[in-house]
């Protein structure tokens, strides 16, 4: 690379030529370690070589080699120290300038690539928010409605007082779910996130989700939160909320899980979320492969969780086998945020 830089540095070669002439040399070479930066010839008869080390800022940098005619008395190279040092300093300055320009170009290139994908990522995030928020609420509301329809079909007009009381309990839940879905959709149109996330700490947000899940499904969720949990940036807070929401509902919907274990902790600067159940389990790798190949139709649960973690700069791991339950582990570094 240094040699390439010197191919376009005519002033540097001119300076090397001046050094050779000042020493009475017919040829001069400038080396940086094992890289030949420049080679100029003034007299083809010069065959007797002398070399001198080059120090820049008291550090070894390279060497200057001068060739003299066989009949000439080689000049003392010490007299060229200042000129050689200036020559080497010029090379270093040039190389640093080009490196800085290269870094700036690479940064601009990376930024342009980011701009090409940012719209697609934002679109994907909106889809995930809608899927994991309003769609989940609407699914829960639909489940409640189906249950009510089943009870009405079973009892007909002969509803007992207990049945009426149960209906009075379930109908407000359905109404609340639908109202929550409409509210979130309006929020997505404006800010793409539920407004309460901004003012509430992550443990409070997670606790609210767990309470809602327990009320809607009758499941039990054991939550463990580390005391030293720091403040979490809003995008990470939303990502953790959505991942946990999807994990709980997926386990309840597909595996019939009635008890979950959730843990929030910190490990070496990373926020860790672990969701465990003792349900039926499944072939996690096959499910991920099926979703990647779009064989799973409109179900984007596992891929959605994995994509959310990736957007947050973290890692997503799932351990599940038929008959052995499921454990989901998420690690998101906070120091970069």
Short mmCIF file of C-alpha atoms in Angstrom, two decimals:
data_model
loop_
_atom_site.label_atom_id
_atom_site.label_comp_id
_atom_site.label_asym_id
_atom_site.label_seq_id
_atom_site.Cartn_x
_atom_site.Cartn_y
_atom_site.Cartn_z
CA UNK A 1 0.00 0.00 0.00
CA UNK A 2 2.75 2.60 0.79
CA UNK A 3 4.27 2.03 -2.66
CA UNK A 4 0.91 2.72 -4.29
CA UNK A 5 0.69 6.04 -2.46
CA UNK A 6 4.13 7.05 -3.70
CA UNK A 7 3.28 6.37 -7.33
CA UNK A 8 1.25 9.57 -7.31
CA UNK A 9 3.52 11.62 -5.03
CA UNK A 10 5.79 13.45 -7.48
CA UNK A 11 6.87 15.96 -4.83
CA UNK A 12 8.08 13.11 -2.63
CA UNK A 13 10.13 11.63 -5.47
CA UNK A 14 11.57 15.07 -6.18
CA UNK A 15 12.63 15.33 -2.55
CA UNK A 16 14.29 11.91 -2.76
CA UNK A 17 16.11 13.05 -5.90
CA UNK A 18 17.40 16.13 -4.06
CA UNK A 19 18.71 13.90 -1.27
CA UNK A 20 20.56 11.68 -3.80
CA UNK A 21 22.13 14.68 -5.53
CA UNK A 22 23.18 16.23 -2.22
CA UNK A 23 25.04 13.02 -1.39
CA UNK A 24 26.53 12.56 -4.86
CA UNK A 25 24.61 9.32 -5.40
CA UNK A 26 23.51 8.04 -8.77
CA UNK A 27 20.55 6.08 -7.47
CA UNK A 28 18.32 6.21 -4.38
CA UNK A 29 15.73 3.91 -2.81
CA UNK A 30 13.40 4.62 0.06
CA UNK A 31 12.18 1.62 2.07
CA UNK A 32 9.52 1.35 4.78
CA UNK A 33 10.28 -1.96 6.46
CA UNK A 34 10.05 -4.40 3.51
CA UNK A 35 8.08 -2.07 1.22
CA UNK A 36 9.94 -0.20 -1.51
CA UNK A 37 8.33 3.23 -1.61
CA UNK A 38 10.44 4.89 -4.27
CA UNK A 39 13.35 4.11 -6.58
CA UNK A 40 15.00 6.90 -8.62
CA UNK A 41 18.00 6.63 -10.93
CA UNK A 42 20.34 9.50 -11.85
CA UNK A 43 23.33 7.49 -13.01
CA UNK A 44 23.03 3.94 -14.28
CA UNK A 45 26.68 3.30 -13.44
CA UNK A 46 26.06 3.59 -9.71
CA UNK A 47 26.67 0.13 -8.22
CA UNK A 48 28.17 0.69 -4.76
CA UNK A 49 25.38 0.78 -2.18
CA UNK A 50 25.25 2.43 1.21
CA UNK A 51 22.25 2.60 3.52
CA UNK A 52 21.21 4.55 6.57
CA UNK A 53 18.34 3.89 9.01
CA UNK A 54 15.47 6.38 9.16
CA UNK A 55 13.99 7.37 12.52
CA UNK A 56 10.70 9.24 12.80
CA UNK A 57 9.64 10.50 16.22
CA UNK A 58 12.44 8.39 17.76
CA UNK A 59 10.97 5.21 16.29
CA UNK A 60 12.51 3.04 13.53
CA UNK A 61 10.66 3.73 10.31
CA UNK A 62 12.69 2.41 7.41
CA UNK A 63 15.94 2.97 5.54
CA UNK A 64 17.48 5.07 2.80
CA UNK A 65 19.69 3.26 0.28
CA UNK A 66 22.06 5.23 -1.98
CA UNK A 67 24.17 3.84 -4.83
CA UNK A 68 27.42 5.46 -5.98
CA UNK A 69 29.63 5.02 -9.03
CA UNK A 70 32.50 2.57 -8.44
CA UNK A 71 35.10 5.28 -9.07
CA UNK A 72 33.42 7.84 -6.80
CA UNK A 73 34.02 8.31 -3.11
CA UNK A 74 30.72 7.69 -1.30
CA UNK A 75 29.54 10.68 0.67
CA UNK A 76 28.87 10.42 4.38
CA UNK A 77 25.19 9.65 4.82
CA UNK A 78 24.97 11.36 8.20
CA UNK A 79 24.77 14.75 6.49
CA UNK A 80 21.42 13.75 5.02
CA UNK A 81 19.70 13.03 8.33
CA UNK A 82 17.48 16.11 8.33
CA UNK A 83 16.49 15.68 4.68
CA UNK A 84 15.80 11.97 5.12
CA UNK A 85 13.71 12.63 8.21
CA UNK A 86 11.69 15.23 6.34
CA UNK A 87 11.26 12.76 3.48
CA UNK A 88 10.02 10.01 5.77
CA UNK A 89 7.73 12.41 7.61
CA UNK A 90 6.21 13.42 4.30
CA UNK A 91 5.48 9.79 3.45
CA UNK A 92 3.86 9.19 6.82
CA UNK A 93 1.73 12.32 6.57
CA UNK A 94 0.61 11.34 3.09
CA UNK A 95 -0.24 7.82 4.18
CA UNK A 96 -2.19 9.05 7.20
CA UNK A 97 -4.14 11.46 5.01
CA UNK A 98 -5.07 8.72 2.58
CA UNK A 99 -6.04 6.41 5.43
CA UNK A 100 -8.29 9.07 6.90
CA UNK A 101 -9.88 9.64 3.52
CA UNK A 102 -10.34 5.89 3.10
CA UNK A 103 -11.99 5.63 6.52
CA UNK A 104 -14.31 8.51 5.71
CA UNK A 105 -15.20 6.87 2.40
CA UNK A 106 -15.87 3.53 4.10
CA UNK A 107 -18.05 5.25 6.70
CA UNK A 108 -20.00 7.03 3.98
CA UNK A 109 -20.35 3.77 2.07
CA UNK A 110 -21.59 1.96 5.17
CA UNK A 111 -24.05 4.77 5.85
CA UNK A 112 -25.38 4.54 2.32
CA UNK A 113 -25.91 0.79 2.73
CA UNK A 114 -27.71 1.46 6.00
CA UNK A 115 -29.97 3.96 4.26
CA UNK A 116 -30.85 1.32 1.68
CA UNK A 117 -32.07 -1.07 4.37
CA UNK A 118 -33.46 1.26 7.02
CA UNK A 119 -36.87 1.62 5.36
CA UNK A 120 -37.22 -2.14 5.08
CA UNK A 121 -36.22 -2.59 8.71
CA UNK A 122 -38.69 0.06 9.84
CA UNK A 123 -41.42 -1.61 7.81
CA UNK A 124 -40.54 -4.94 9.38
CA UNK A 125 -40.62 -3.39 12.85
CA UNK A 126 -44.08 -1.95 12.24
CA UNK A 127 -45.32 -5.34 11.07
CA UNK A 128 -43.94 -6.96 14.22
CA UNK A 129 -45.50 -4.32 16.44
CA UNK A 130 -48.89 -4.81 14.84
CA UNK A 131 -48.57 -8.61 14.96
CA UNK A 132 -47.40 -8.74 18.57
CA UNK A 133 -49.69 -5.97 19.87
CA UNK A 134 -53.15 -5.45 18.35
CA UNK A 135 -53.20 -8.83 16.61
CA UNK A 136 -52.48 -10.64 19.88
CA UNK A 137 -55.15 -8.63 21.67
CA UNK A 138 -57.65 -9.30 18.91
CA UNK A 139 -56.82 -12.99 19.02
CA UNK A 140 -57.46 -13.02 22.77
CA UNK A 141 -60.74 -11.13 22.26
CA UNK A 142 -61.77 -13.59 19.54
CA UNK A 143 -61.04 -16.48 21.89
CA UNK A 144 -63.26 -14.91 24.52
CA UNK A 145 -66.04 -14.34 22.00
CA UNK A 146 -65.83 -17.93 20.75
CA UNK A 147 -66.03 -19.18 24.32
CA UNK A 148 -69.10 -17.05 24.98
CA UNK A 149 -70.75 -18.28 21.80
CA UNK A 150 -70.05 -21.85 22.81
CA UNK A 151 -71.59 -21.32 26.24
CA UNK A 152 -74.66 -19.63 24.77
CA UNK A 153 -75.11 -22.46 22.25
CA UNK A 154 -74.79 -25.01 25.02
CA UNK A 155 -77.24 -23.43 27.45
CA UNK A 156 -79.55 -21.70 25.01
CA UNK A 157 -82.04 -19.50 26.83
CA UNK A 158 -81.67 -21.43 30.07
CA UNK A 159 -78.78 -19.42 31.47
CA UNK A 160 -78.29 -19.64 35.21
CA UNK A 161 -77.45 -16.72 37.45
CA UNK A 162 -73.87 -17.98 37.55
CA UNK A 163 -73.77 -17.96 33.73
CA UNK A 164 -75.01 -14.38 33.66
CA UNK A 165 -72.35 -13.34 36.15
CA UNK A 166 -69.66 -15.04 34.05
CA UNK A 167 -70.90 -13.20 30.96
CA UNK A 168 -70.76 -9.92 32.83
CA UNK A 169 -67.13 -10.65 33.69
CA UNK A 170 -66.07 -11.71 30.19
CA UNK A 171 -67.74 -9.01 28.11
CA UNK A 172 -65.75 -6.13 29.68
CA UNK A 173 -62.56 -8.11 28.99
CA UNK A 174 -63.45 -8.40 25.31
CA UNK A 175 -64.35 -4.72 25.18
CA UNK A 176 -61.09 -3.79 26.90
CA UNK A 177 -59.01 -5.88 24.49
CA UNK A 178 -60.63 -4.32 21.45
CA UNK A 179 -60.29 -0.83 22.90
CA UNK A 180 -56.61 -1.49 23.65
CA UNK A 181 -56.06 -2.71 20.10
CA UNK A 182 -57.63 0.41 18.62
CA UNK A 183 -55.55 2.61 20.91
CA UNK A 184 -52.32 0.87 19.88
CA UNK A 185 -53.17 1.15 16.19
CA UNK A 186 -53.68 4.89 16.63
CA UNK A 187 -50.37 5.08 18.45
CA UNK A 188 -48.62 3.19 15.63
CA UNK A 189 -49.91 5.73 13.15
CA UNK A 190 -48.38 8.53 15.21
CA UNK A 191 -45.31 7.16 16.97
CA UNK A 192 -45.26 3.39 16.34
CA UNK A 193 -45.14 2.62 20.04
CA UNK A 194 -47.50 2.58 23.05
CA UNK A 195 -47.06 5.90 24.90
CA UNK A 196 -46.84 4.37 28.40
CA UNK A 197 -43.54 2.68 27.52
CA UNK A 198 -41.71 6.00 27.67
CA UNK A 199 -42.57 6.84 31.27
CA UNK A 200 -42.53 3.39 32.88
CA UNK A 201 -39.50 1.34 33.87
CA UNK A 202 -38.97 -2.05 32.26
CA UNK A 203 -39.93 -4.13 35.34
CA UNK A 204 -43.24 -2.26 35.61
CA UNK A 205 -43.93 -2.76 31.91
CA UNK A 206 -43.19 -6.48 32.18
CA UNK A 207 -45.29 -6.87 35.33
CA UNK A 208 -48.24 -5.22 33.58
CA UNK A 209 -47.91 -7.60 30.65
CA UNK A 210 -47.75 -10.63 32.95
CA UNK A 211 -50.84 -9.55 34.89
CA UNK A 212 -52.73 -9.10 31.64
CA UNK A 213 -51.59 -12.51 30.37
CA UNK A 214 -52.64 -14.23 33.61
CA UNK A 215 -56.07 -12.60 33.58
CA UNK A 216 -56.74 -13.47 29.95
CA UNK A 217 -55.46 -17.04 29.95
CA UNK A 218 -55.70 -18.24 33.53
CA UNK A 219 -51.99 -19.10 33.37
CA UNK A 220 -49.45 -18.50 36.12
CA UNK A 221 -46.24 -16.56 35.43
CA UNK A 222 -43.41 -16.54 37.99
CA UNK A 223 -41.36 -13.36 37.53
CA UNK A 224 -37.86 -12.79 38.90
CA UNK A 225 -36.26 -9.37 38.42
CA UNK A 226 -32.69 -8.59 39.43
CA UNK A 227 -32.49 -5.66 41.86
CA UNK A 228 -29.61 -3.97 40.02
CA UNK A 229 -31.48 -3.68 36.72
CA UNK A 230 -30.50 -0.30 35.17
CA UNK A 231 -32.55 2.15 33.16
CA UNK A 232 -33.30 0.66 29.75
CA UNK A 233 -33.56 2.71 26.53
CA UNK A 234 -37.02 2.93 25.03
CA UNK A 235 -36.30 0.83 21.88
CA UNK A 236 -34.89 -1.98 24.04
CA UNK A 237 -37.83 -1.72 26.42
CA UNK A 238 -40.27 -2.13 23.55
CA UNK A 239 -38.29 -5.04 22.09
CA UNK A 240 -38.24 -6.93 25.42
CA UNK A 241 -41.95 -6.32 25.94
CA UNK A 242 -42.88 -7.61 22.49
CA UNK A 243 -40.59 -10.63 22.72
CA UNK A 244 -42.04 -11.63 26.08
CA UNK A 245 -45.59 -11.04 24.85
CA UNK A 246 -45.01 -13.28 21.85
CA UNK A 247 -43.29 -15.99 23.92
CA UNK A 248 -46.10 -16.18 26.50
CA UNK A 249 -48.95 -16.19 24.00
CA UNK A 250 -47.21 -18.68 21.70
CA UNK A 251 -46.67 -21.12 24.56
CA UNK A 252 -50.28 -20.78 25.70
CA UNK A 253 -51.77 -20.92 22.21
CA UNK A 254 -49.72 -23.70 20.65
CA UNK A 255 -48.52 -25.80 23.60
CA UNK A 256 -51.24 -25.25 26.18
CA UNK A 257 -48.71 -24.09 28.77
CA UNK A 258 -50.30 -22.99 32.04
CA UNK A 259 -47.16 -21.94 33.93
CA UNK A 260 -44.20 -19.85 32.82
CA UNK A 261 -40.97 -18.74 34.46
CA UNK A 262 -39.60 -15.31 33.46
CA UNK A 263 -36.31 -13.79 34.59
CA UNK A 264 -34.83 -10.34 33.92
CA UNK A 265 -31.19 -9.82 34.84
CA UNK A 266 -27.89 -8.22 33.85
CA UNK A 267 -24.74 -10.06 32.77
CA UNK A 268 -21.53 -8.27 31.72
CA UNK A 269 -23.35 -5.17 30.49
CA UNK A 270 -26.11 -7.08 28.72
CA UNK A 271 -29.79 -7.22 29.57
CA UNK A 272 -30.91 -10.86 29.79
CA UNK A 273 -34.45 -12.15 29.40
CA UNK A 274 -35.18 -15.84 30.01
CA UNK A 275 -38.61 -17.39 29.43
CA UNK A 276 -39.04 -21.03 30.42
CA UNK A 277 -41.97 -23.43 30.43
CA UNK A 278 -42.50 -27.13 31.01
CA UNK A 279 -44.91 -27.58 28.14
CA UNK A 280 -45.00 -29.97 25.21
CA UNK A 281 -41.96 -28.48 23.51
CA UNK A 282 -41.23 -28.68 19.79
CA UNK A 283 -38.41 -28.96 17.26
CA UNK A 284 -37.10 -25.39 17.47
CA UNK A 285 -34.58 -25.69 14.66
CA UNK A 286 -37.15 -27.14 12.26
CA UNK A 287 -39.63 -24.40 13.16
CA UNK A 288 -37.09 -21.65 12.56
CA UNK A 289 -36.08 -23.22 9.26
CA UNK A 290 -39.73 -23.46 8.19
CA UNK A 291 -40.34 -19.78 9.00
CA UNK A 292 -37.17 -18.76 7.19
CA UNK A 293 -38.41 -20.57 4.08
CA UNK A 294 -41.92 -19.10 4.57
CA UNK A 295 -43.38 -22.59 4.99
CA UNK A 296 -45.15 -21.47 8.14
CA UNK A 297 -47.61 -19.25 6.30
CA UNK A 298 -48.52 -16.11 8.22
CA UNK A 299 -47.01 -17.29 11.52
CA UNK A 300 -43.99 -15.08 12.14
CA UNK A 301 -43.62 -15.61 15.89
CA UNK A 302 -40.18 -17.16 16.24
CA UNK A 303 -38.69 -15.25 13.34
CA UNK A 304 -40.23 -12.06 14.72
CA UNK A 305 -38.61 -12.56 18.12
CA UNK A 306 -35.26 -13.33 16.52
CA UNK A 307 -35.51 -10.30 14.22
CA UNK A 308 -36.36 -7.99 17.13
CA UNK A 309 -33.30 -9.14 19.05
CA UNK A 310 -31.14 -8.68 15.97
CA UNK A 311 -32.43 -5.13 15.48
CA UNK A 312 -31.46 -4.40 19.08
CA UNK A 313 -27.95 -5.76 18.51
CA UNK A 314 -28.43 -8.81 20.74
CA UNK A 315 -28.56 -12.59 20.50
CA UNK A 316 -31.56 -14.90 20.52
CA UNK A 317 -31.37 -18.55 21.60
CA UNK A 318 -34.17 -21.07 21.88
CA UNK A 319 -33.89 -24.55 23.38
CA UNK A 320 -36.88 -26.81 22.85
CA UNK A 321 -37.49 -30.46 22.10
CA UNK A 322 -40.72 -32.44 21.93
CA UNK A 323 -41.79 -33.39 25.45
CA UNK A 324 -39.04 -31.35 27.14
CA UNK A 325 -40.47 -27.84 27.37
CA UNK A 326 -39.02 -24.63 25.97
CA UNK A 327 -36.43 -22.07 27.11
CA UNK A 328 -35.96 -18.77 25.30
CA UNK A 329 -32.90 -16.67 26.10
CA UNK A 330 -32.32 -13.10 24.94
CA UNK A 331 -29.17 -11.01 25.51
CA UNK A 332 -29.09 -7.35 24.50
CA UNK A 333 -25.99 -5.24 25.22
CA UNK A 334 -26.85 -1.93 26.89
CA UNK A 335 -23.44 -0.23 26.82
CA UNK A 336 -23.80 0.53 23.08
CA UNK A 337 -27.12 2.28 23.67
#
